[in-house]
Short mmCIF file of C-alpha atoms in Angstrom, two decimals:
data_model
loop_
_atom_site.label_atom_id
_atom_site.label_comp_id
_atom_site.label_asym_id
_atom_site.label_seq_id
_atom_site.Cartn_x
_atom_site.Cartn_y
_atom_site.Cartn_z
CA UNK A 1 23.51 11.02 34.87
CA UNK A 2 26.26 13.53 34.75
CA UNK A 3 28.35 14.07 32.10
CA UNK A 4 31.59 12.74 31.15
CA UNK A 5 34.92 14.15 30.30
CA UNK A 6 35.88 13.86 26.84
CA UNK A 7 36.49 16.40 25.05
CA UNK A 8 38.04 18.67 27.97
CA UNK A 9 41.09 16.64 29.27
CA UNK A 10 43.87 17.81 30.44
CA UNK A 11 47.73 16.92 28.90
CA UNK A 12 48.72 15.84 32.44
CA UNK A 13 48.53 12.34 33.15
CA UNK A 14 47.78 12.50 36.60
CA UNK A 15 44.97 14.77 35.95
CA UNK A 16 43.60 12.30 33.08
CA UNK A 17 43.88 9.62 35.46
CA UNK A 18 41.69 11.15 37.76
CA UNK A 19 39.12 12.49 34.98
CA UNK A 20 39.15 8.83 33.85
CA UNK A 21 38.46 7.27 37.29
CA UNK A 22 35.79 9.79 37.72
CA UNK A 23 33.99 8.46 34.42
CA UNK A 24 34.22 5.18 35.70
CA UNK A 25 32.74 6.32 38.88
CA UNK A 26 29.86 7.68 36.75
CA UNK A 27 29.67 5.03 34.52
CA UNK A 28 29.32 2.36 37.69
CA UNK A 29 27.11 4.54 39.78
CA UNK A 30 24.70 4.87 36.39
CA UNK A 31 24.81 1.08 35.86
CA UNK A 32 24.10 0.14 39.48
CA UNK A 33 21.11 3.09 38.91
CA UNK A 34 19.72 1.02 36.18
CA UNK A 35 19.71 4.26 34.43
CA UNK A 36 22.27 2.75 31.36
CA UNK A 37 21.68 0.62 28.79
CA UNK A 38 24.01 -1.77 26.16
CA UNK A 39 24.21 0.68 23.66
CA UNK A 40 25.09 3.65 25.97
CA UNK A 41 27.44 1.41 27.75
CA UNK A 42 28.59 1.24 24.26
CA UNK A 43 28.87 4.77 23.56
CA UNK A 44 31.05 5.19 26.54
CA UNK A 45 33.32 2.30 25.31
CA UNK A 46 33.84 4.11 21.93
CA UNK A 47 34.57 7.09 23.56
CA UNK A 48 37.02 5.60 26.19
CA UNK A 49 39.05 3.70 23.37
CA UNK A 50 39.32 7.84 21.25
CA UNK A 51 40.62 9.19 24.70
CA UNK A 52 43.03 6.16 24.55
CA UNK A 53 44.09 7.10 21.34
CA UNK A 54 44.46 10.17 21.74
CA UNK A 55 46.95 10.15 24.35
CA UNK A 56 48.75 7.59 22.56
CA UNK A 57 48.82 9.93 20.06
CA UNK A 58 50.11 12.88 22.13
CA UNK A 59 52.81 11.06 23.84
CA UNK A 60 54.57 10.03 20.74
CA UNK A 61 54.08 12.98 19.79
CA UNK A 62 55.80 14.54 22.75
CA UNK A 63 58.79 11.45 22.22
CA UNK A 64 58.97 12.80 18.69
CA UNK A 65 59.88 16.43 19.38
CA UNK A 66 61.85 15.45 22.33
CA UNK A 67 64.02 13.07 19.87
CA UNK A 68 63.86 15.94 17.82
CA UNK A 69 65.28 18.33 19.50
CA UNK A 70 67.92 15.97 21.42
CA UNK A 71 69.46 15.49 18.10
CA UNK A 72 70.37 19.33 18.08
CA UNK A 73 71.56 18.85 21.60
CA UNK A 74 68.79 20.77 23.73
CA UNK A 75 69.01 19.25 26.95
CA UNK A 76 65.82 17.72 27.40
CA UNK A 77 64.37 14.05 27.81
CA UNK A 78 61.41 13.05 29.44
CA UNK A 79 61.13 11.48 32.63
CA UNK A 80 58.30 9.77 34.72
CA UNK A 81 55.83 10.83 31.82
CA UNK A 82 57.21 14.52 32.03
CA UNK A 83 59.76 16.52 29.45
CA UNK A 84 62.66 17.41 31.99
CA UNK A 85 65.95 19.45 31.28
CA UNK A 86 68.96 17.64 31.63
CA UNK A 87 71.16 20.19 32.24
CA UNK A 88 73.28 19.93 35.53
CA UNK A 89 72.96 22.71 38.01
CA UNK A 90 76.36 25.32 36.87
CA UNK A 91 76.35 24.39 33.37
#
């Protein structure tokens, strides 16, 4: 079976998406193999739930900085998942 992405993700959500979906695609195609059992089924549930975490992790820590740095007036916020500047176009 081929190995997962864990350790290598990448900060964009759209690209974790897809590294996630393709580690369910592995995970299914080795389960409909035969090829896992319970406790490696296991293994990738323990590892699934620390990727979860961890980008819970990162995003407040993202919000943080962003609140953070709004209170000093930088003109940032983030939108759709994404730090943005505010600042109007001729500002």
């Amino acid at each position: 079976m081929e190995p997962l992405m864990t350790n290598d993700l990448a900060n964009d959500f759209d690209t974790i998406r897809g590294q996630l979906v393709d580690n369910f695609v592995k995970i299914q195609q080795g389960i409909n193999d035969g090829m896992v059992d319970q406790e490696t089924i296991d293994g990738f549930q323990k590892e699934l739930d620390q990727l979860l975490t961890d980008s819970e992790i990162r995003d407040a820590n993202v919000q943080a900085i962003v609140n953070i740095l709004t209170k000093y007036d930088v003109p940032i916020a983030i939108v759709d998942g994404k730090v943005v500047d505010t600042t109007k176009e001729g500002e």
